[in-house]
mmCIF file with all atom_site columns, C-alpha atoms in Angstrom:
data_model
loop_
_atom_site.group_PDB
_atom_site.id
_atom_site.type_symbol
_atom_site.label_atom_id
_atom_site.label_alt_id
_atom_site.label_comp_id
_atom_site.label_asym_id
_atom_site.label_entity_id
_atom_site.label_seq_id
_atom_site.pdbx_PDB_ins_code
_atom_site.Cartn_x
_atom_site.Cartn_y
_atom_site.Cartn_z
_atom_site.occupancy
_atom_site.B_iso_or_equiv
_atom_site.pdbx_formal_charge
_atom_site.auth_seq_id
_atom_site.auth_comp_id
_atom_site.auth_asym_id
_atom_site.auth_atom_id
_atom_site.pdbx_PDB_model_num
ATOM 1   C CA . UNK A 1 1   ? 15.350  -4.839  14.282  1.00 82.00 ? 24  UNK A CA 1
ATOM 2   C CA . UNK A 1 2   ? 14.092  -1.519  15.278  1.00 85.00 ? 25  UNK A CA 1
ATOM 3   C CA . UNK A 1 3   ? 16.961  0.488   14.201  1.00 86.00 ? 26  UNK A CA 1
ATOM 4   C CA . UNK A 1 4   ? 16.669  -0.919  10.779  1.00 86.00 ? 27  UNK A CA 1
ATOM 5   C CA . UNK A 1 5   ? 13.102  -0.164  10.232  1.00 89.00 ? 28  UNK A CA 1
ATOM 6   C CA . UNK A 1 6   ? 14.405  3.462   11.225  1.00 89.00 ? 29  UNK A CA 1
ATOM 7   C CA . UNK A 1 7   ? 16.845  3.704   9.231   1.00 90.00 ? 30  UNK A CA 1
ATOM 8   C CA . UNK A 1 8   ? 14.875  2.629   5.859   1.00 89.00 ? 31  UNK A CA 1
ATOM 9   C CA . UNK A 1 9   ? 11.801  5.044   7.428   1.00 89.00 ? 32  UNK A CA 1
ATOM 10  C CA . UNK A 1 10  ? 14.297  7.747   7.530   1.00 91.00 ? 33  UNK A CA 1
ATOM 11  C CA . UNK A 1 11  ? 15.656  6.951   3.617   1.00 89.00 ? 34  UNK A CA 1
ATOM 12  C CA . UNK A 1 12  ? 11.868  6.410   2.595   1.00 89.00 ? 35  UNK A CA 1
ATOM 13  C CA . UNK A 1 13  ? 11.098  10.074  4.190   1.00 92.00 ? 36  UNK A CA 1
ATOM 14  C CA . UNK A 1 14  ? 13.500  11.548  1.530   1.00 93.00 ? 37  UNK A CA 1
ATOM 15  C CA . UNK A 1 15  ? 11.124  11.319  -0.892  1.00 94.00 ? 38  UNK A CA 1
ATOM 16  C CA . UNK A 1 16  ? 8.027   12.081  0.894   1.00 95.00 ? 39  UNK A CA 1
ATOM 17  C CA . UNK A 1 17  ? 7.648   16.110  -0.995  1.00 96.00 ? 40  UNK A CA 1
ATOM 18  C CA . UNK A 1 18  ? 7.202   14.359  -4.038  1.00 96.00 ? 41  UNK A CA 1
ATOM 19  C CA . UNK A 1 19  ? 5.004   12.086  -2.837  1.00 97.00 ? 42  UNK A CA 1
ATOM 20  C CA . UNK A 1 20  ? 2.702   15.215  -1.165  1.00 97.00 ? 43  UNK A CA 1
ATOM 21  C CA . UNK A 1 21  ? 3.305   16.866  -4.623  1.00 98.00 ? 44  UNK A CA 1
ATOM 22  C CA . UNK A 1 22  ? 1.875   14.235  -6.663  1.00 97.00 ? 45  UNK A CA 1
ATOM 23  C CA . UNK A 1 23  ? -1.523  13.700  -3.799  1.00 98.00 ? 46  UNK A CA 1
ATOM 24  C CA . UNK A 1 24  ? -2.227  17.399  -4.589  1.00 98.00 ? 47  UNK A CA 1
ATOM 25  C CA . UNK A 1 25  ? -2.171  17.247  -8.202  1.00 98.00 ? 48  UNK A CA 1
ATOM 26  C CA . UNK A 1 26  ? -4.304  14.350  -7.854  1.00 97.00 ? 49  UNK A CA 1
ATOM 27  C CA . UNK A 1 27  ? -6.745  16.306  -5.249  1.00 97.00 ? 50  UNK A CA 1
ATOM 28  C CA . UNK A 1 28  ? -6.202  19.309  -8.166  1.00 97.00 ? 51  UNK A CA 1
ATOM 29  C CA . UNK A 1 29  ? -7.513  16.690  -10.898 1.00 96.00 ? 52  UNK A CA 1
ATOM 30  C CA . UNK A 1 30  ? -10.288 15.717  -8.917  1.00 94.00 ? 53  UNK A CA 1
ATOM 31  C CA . UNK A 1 31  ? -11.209 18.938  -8.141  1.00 94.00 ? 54  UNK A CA 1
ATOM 32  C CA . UNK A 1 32  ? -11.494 19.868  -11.422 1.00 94.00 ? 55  UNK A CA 1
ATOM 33  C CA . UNK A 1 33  ? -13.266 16.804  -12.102 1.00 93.00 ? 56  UNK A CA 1
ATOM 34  C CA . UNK A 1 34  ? -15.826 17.255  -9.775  1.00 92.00 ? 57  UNK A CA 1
ATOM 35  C CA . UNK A 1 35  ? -16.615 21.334  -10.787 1.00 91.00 ? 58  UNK A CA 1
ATOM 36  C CA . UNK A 1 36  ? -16.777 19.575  -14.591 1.00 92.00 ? 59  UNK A CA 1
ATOM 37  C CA . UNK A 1 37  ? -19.216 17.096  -14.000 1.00 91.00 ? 60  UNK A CA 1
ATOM 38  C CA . UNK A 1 38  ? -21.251 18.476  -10.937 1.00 87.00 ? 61  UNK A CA 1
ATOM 39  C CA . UNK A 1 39  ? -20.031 14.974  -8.792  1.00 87.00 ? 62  UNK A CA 1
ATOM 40  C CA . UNK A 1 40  ? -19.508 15.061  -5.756  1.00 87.00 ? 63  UNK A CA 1
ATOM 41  C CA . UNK A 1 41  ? -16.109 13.790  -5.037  1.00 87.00 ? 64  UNK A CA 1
ATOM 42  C CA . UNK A 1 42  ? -14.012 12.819  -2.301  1.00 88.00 ? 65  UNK A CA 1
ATOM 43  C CA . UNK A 1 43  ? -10.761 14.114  -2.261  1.00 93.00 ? 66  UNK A CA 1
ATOM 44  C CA . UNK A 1 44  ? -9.107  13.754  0.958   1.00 94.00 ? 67  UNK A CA 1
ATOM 45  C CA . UNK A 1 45  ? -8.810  9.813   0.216   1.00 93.00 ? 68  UNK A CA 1
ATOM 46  C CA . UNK A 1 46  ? -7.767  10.664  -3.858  1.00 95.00 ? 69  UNK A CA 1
ATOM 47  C CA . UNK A 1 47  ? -5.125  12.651  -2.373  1.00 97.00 ? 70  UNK A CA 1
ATOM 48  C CA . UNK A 1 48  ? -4.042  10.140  0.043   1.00 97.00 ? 71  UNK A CA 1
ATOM 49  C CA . UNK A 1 49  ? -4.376  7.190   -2.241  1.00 97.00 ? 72  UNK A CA 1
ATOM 50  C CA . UNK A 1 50  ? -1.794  9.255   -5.057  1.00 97.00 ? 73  UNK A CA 1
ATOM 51  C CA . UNK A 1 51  ? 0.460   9.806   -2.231  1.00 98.00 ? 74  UNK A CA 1
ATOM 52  C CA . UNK A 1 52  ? 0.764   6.326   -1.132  1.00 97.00 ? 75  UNK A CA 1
ATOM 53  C CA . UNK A 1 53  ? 0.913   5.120   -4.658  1.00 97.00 ? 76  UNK A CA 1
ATOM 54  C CA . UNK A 1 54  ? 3.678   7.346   -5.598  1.00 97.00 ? 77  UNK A CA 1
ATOM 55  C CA . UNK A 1 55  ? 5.424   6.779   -2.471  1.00 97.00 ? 78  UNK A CA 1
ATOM 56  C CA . UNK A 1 56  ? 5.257   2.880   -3.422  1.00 96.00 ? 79  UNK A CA 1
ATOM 57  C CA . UNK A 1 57  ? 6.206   3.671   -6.669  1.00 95.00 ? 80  UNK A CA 1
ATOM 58  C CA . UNK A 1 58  ? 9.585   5.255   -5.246  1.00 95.00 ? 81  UNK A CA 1
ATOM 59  C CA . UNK A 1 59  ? 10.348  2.758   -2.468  1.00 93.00 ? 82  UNK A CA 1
ATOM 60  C CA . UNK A 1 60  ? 10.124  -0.639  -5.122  1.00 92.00 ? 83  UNK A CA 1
ATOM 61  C CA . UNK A 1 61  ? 11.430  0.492   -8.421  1.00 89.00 ? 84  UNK A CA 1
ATOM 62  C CA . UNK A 1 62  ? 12.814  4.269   -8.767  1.00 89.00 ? 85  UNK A CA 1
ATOM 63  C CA . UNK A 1 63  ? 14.730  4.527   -5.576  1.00 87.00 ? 86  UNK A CA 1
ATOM 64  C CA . UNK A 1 64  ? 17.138  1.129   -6.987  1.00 83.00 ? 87  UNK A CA 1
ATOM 65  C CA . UNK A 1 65  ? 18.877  1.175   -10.312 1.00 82.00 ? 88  UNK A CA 1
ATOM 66  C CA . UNK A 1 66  ? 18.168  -0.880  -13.063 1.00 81.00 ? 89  UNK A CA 1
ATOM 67  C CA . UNK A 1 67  ? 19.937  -4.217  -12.843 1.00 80.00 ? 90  UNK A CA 1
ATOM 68  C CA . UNK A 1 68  ? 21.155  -4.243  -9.362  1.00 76.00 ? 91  UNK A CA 1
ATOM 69  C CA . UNK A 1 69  ? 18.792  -6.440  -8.207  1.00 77.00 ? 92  UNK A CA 1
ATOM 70  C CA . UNK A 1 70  ? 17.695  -9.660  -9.380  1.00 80.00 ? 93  UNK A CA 1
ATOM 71  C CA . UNK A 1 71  ? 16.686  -12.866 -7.933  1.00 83.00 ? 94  UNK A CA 1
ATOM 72  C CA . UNK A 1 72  ? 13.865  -14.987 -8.010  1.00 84.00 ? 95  UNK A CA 1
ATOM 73  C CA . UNK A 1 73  ? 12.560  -16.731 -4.300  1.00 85.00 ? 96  UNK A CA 1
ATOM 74  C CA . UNK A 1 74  ? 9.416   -18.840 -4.610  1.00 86.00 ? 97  UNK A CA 1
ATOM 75  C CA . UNK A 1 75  ? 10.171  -20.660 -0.867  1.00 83.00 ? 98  UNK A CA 1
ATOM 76  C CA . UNK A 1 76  ? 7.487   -19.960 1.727   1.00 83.00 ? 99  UNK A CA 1
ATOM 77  C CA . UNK A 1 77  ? 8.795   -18.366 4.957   1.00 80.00 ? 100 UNK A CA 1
ATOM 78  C CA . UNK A 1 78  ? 12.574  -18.006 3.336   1.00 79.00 ? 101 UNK A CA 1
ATOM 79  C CA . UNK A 1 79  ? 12.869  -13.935 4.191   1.00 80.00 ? 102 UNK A CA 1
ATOM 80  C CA . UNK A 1 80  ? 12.408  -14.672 8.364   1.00 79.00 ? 103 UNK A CA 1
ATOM 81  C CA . UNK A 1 81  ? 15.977  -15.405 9.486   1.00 76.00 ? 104 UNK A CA 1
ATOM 82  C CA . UNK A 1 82  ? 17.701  -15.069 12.494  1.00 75.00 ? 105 UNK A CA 1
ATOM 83  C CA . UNK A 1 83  ? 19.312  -11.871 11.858  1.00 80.00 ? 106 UNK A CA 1
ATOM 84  C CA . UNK A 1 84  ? 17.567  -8.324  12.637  1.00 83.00 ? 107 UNK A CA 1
ATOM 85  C CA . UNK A 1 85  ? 17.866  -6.992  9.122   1.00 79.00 ? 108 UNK A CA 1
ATOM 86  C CA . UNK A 1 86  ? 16.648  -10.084 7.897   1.00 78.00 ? 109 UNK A CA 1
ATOM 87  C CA . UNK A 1 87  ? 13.176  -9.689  9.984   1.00 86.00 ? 110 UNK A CA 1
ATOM 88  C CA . UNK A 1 88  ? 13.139  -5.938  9.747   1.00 88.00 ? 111 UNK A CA 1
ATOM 89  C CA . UNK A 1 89  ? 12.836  -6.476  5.627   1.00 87.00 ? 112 UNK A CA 1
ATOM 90  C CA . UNK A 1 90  ? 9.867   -8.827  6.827   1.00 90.00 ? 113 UNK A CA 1
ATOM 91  C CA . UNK A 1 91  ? 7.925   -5.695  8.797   1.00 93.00 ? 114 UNK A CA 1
ATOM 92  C CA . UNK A 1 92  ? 8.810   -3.614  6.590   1.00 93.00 ? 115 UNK A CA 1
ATOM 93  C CA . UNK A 1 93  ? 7.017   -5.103  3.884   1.00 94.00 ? 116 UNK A CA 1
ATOM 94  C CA . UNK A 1 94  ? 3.840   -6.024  6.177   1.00 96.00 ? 117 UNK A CA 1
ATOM 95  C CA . UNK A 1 95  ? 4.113   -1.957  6.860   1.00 96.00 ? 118 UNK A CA 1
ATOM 96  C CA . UNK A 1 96  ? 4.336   -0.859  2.924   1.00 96.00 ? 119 UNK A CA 1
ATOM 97  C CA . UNK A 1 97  ? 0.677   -2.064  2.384   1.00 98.00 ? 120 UNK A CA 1
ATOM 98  C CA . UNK A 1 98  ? -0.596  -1.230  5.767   1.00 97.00 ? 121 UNK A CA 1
ATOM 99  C CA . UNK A 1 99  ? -1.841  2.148   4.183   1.00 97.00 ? 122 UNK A CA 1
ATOM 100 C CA . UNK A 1 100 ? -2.952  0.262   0.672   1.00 98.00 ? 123 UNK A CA 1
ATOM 101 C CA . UNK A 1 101 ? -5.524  -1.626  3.645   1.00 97.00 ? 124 UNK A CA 1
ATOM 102 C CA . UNK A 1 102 ? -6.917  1.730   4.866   1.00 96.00 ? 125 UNK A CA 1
ATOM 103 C CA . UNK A 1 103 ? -7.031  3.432   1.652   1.00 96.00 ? 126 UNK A CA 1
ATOM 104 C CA . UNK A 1 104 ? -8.607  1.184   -0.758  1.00 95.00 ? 127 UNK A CA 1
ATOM 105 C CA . UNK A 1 105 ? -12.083 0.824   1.401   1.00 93.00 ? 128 UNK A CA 1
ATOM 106 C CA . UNK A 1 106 ? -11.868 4.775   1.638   1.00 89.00 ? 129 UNK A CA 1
ATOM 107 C CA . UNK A 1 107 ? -11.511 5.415   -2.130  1.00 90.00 ? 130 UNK A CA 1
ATOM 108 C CA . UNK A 1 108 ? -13.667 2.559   -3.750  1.00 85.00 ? 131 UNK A CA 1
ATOM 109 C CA . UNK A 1 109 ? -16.543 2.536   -1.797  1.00 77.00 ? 132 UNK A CA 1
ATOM 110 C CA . UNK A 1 110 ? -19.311 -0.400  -1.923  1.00 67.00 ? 133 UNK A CA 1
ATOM 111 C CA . UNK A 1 111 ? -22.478 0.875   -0.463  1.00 61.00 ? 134 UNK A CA 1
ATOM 112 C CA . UNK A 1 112 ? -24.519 -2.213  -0.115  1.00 63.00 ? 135 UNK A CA 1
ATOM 113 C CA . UNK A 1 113 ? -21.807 -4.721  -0.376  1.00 72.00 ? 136 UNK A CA 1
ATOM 114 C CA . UNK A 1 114 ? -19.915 -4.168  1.934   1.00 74.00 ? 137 UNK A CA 1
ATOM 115 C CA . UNK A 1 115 ? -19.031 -8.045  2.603   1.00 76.00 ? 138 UNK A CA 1
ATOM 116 C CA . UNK A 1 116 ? -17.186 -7.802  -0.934  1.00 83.00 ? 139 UNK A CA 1
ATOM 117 C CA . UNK A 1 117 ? -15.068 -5.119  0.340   1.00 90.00 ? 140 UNK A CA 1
ATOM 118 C CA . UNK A 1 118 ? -12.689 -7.041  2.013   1.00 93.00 ? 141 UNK A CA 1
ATOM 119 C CA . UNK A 1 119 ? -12.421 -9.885  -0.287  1.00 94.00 ? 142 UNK A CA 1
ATOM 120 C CA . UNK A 1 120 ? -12.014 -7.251  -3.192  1.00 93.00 ? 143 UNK A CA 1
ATOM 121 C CA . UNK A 1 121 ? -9.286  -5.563  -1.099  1.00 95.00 ? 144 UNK A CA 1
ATOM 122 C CA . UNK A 1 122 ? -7.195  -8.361  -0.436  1.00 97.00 ? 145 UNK A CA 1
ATOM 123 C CA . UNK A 1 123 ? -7.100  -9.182  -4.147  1.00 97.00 ? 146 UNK A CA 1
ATOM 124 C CA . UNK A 1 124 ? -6.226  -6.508  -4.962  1.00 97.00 ? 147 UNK A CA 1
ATOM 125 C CA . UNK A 1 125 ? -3.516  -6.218  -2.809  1.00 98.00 ? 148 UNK A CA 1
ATOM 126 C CA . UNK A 1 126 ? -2.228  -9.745  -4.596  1.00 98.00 ? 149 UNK A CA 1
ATOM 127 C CA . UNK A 1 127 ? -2.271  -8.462  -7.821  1.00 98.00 ? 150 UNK A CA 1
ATOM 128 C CA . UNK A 1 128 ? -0.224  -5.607  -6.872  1.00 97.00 ? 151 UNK A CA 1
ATOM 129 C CA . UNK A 1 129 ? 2.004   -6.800  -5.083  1.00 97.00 ? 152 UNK A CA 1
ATOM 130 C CA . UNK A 1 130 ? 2.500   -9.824  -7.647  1.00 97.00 ? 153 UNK A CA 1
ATOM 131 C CA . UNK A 1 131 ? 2.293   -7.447  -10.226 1.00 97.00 ? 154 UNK A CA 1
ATOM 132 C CA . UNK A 1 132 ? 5.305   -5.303  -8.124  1.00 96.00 ? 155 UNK A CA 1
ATOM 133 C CA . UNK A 1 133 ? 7.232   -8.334  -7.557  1.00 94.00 ? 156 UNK A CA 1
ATOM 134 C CA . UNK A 1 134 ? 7.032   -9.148  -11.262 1.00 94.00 ? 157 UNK A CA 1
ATOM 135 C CA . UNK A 1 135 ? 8.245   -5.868  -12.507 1.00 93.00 ? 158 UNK A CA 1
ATOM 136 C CA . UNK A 1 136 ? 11.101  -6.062  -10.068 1.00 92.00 ? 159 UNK A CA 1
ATOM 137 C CA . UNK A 1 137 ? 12.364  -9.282  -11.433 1.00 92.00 ? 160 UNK A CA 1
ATOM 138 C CA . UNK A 1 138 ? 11.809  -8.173  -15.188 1.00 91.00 ? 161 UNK A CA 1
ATOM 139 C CA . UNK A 1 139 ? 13.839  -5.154  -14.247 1.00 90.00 ? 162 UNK A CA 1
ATOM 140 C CA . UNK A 1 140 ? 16.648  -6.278  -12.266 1.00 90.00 ? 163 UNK A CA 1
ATOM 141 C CA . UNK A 1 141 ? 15.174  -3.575  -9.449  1.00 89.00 ? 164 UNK A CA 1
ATOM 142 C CA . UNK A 1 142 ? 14.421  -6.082  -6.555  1.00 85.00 ? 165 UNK A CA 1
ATOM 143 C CA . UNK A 1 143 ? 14.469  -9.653  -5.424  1.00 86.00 ? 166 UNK A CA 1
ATOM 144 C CA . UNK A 1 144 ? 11.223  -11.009 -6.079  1.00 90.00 ? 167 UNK A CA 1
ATOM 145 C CA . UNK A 1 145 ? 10.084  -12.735 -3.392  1.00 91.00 ? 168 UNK A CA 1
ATOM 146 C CA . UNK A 1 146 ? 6.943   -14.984 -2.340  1.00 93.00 ? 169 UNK A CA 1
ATOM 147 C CA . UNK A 1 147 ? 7.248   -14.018 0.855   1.00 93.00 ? 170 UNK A CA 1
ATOM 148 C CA . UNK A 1 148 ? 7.052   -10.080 -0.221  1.00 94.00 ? 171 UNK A CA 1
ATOM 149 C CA . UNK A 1 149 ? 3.515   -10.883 -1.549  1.00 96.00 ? 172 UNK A CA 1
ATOM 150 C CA . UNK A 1 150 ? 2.519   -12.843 1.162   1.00 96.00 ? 173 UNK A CA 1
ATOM 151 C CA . UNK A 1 151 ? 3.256   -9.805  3.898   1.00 96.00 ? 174 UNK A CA 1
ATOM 152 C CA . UNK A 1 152 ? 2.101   -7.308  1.623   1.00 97.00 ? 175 UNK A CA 1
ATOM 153 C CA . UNK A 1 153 ? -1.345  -8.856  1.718   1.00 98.00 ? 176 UNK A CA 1
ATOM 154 C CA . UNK A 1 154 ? -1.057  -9.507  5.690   1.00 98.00 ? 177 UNK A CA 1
ATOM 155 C CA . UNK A 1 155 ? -0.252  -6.251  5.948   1.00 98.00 ? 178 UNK A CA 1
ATOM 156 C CA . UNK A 1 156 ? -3.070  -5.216  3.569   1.00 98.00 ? 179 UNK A CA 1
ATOM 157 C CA . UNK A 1 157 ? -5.336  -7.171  5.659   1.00 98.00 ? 180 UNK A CA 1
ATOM 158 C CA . UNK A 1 158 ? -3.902  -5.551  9.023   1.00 98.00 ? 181 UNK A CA 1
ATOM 159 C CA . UNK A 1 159 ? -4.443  -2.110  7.630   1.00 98.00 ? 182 UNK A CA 1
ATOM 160 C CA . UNK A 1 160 ? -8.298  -2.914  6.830   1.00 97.00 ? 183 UNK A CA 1
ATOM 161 C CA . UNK A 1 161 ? -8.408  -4.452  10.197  1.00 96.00 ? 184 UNK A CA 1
ATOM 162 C CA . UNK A 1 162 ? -7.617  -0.406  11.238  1.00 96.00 ? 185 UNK A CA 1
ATOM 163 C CA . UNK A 1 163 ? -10.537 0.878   8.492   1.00 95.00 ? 186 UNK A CA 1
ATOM 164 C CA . UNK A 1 164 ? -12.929 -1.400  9.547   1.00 93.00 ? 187 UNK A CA 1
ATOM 165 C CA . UNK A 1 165 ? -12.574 -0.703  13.389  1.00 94.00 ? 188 UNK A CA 1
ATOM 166 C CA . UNK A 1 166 ? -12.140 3.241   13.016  1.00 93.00 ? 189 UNK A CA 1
ATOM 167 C CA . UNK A 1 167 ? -15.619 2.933   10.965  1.00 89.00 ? 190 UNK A CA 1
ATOM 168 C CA . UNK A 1 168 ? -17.151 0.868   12.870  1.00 88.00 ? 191 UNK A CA 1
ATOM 169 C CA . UNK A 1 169 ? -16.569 3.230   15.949  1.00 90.00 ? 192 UNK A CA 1
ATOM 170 C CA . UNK A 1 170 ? -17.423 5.805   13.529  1.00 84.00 ? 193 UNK A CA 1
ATOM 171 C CA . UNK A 1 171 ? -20.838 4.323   13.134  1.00 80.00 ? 194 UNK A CA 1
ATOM 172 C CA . UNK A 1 172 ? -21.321 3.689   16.937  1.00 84.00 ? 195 UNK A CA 1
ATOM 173 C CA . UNK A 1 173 ? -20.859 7.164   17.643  1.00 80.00 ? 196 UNK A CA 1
ATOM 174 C CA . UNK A 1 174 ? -23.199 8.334   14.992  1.00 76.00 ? 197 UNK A CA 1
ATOM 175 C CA . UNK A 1 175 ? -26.040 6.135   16.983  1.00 68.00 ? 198 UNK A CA 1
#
């Protein structure tokens, strides 16, 4: 399974200048944003957060031509086979939105509710990735998949599992 992941890492890795290109014209935007209107902005997460996005972007639509793909799989658990491909699509997807888990507590902050922020992340992991795995179909540029949203939000909630422990010892330290 390992080899696979690898492999798709390495094809995925292609694209990754554009991907740094587009987080610092976001961090440029912000900048500019923040000298306009005397804010104080963060932009180590806004550059991060455009990165991932465009990176995302790339890896489910503009990396596949239009029309190659298209299938429609509402079964629960159908993607886990007994093949190593088969399960290495499976991690791969939980891996996709590890970063969307770490990032999207970073950028939208929520100061004194903070029990919200999880919730709020998850869902909005769903909609993405339903949204992602609606576009795909409409397109012909993927197999939409149930199980694709359902790892995308595991690995959503993995990847706040990171945030919350890395501020958490954050905040210990601090004390």
């Amino acid at each position: 399974m390992l080899p696979y992941i690898y492999e798709d890492l390495k094809e995925a890795c292609q694209n990754l200048p554009v991907s740094l290109a587009a987080g610092c014209g976001a961090a440029v935007l912000a900048l500019c944003f923040q000298r306009l209107s005397q804010r104080r902005i963060q932009v180590v997460p806004i550059f991060l957060w455009a990165a991932y996005l465009e990176q995302l972007l790339w890896l489910v639509y503009l990396n596949r031509a239009p029309g190659s793909r298209k299938s429609l799989d509402l079964g629960l658990f159908d993607t886990i086979s007994r093949s190593a491909q088969g399960n290495s699509y499976v991690a791969e997807n939980v891996l996709l939105f590890l970063p969307f888990g770490i990032l999207f507590p970073l950028l939208f902050r929520f100061h004194n509710r903070k029990k919200y922020r999880f919730p709020v992340c998850l869902l909005s992991a769903f909609l993405c990735s339903a949204g992602i795995e609606t576009v795909q179909y409409i397109t012909a540029r993927g197999y939409s998949q149930l199980d694709d949203v359902i790892t995308n939000v595991a690995g959503t909630a993995a990847g706040y599992a990171v945030f919350y422990l890395a501020e958490r010892t954050a905040e210990c330290r601090r004390i």
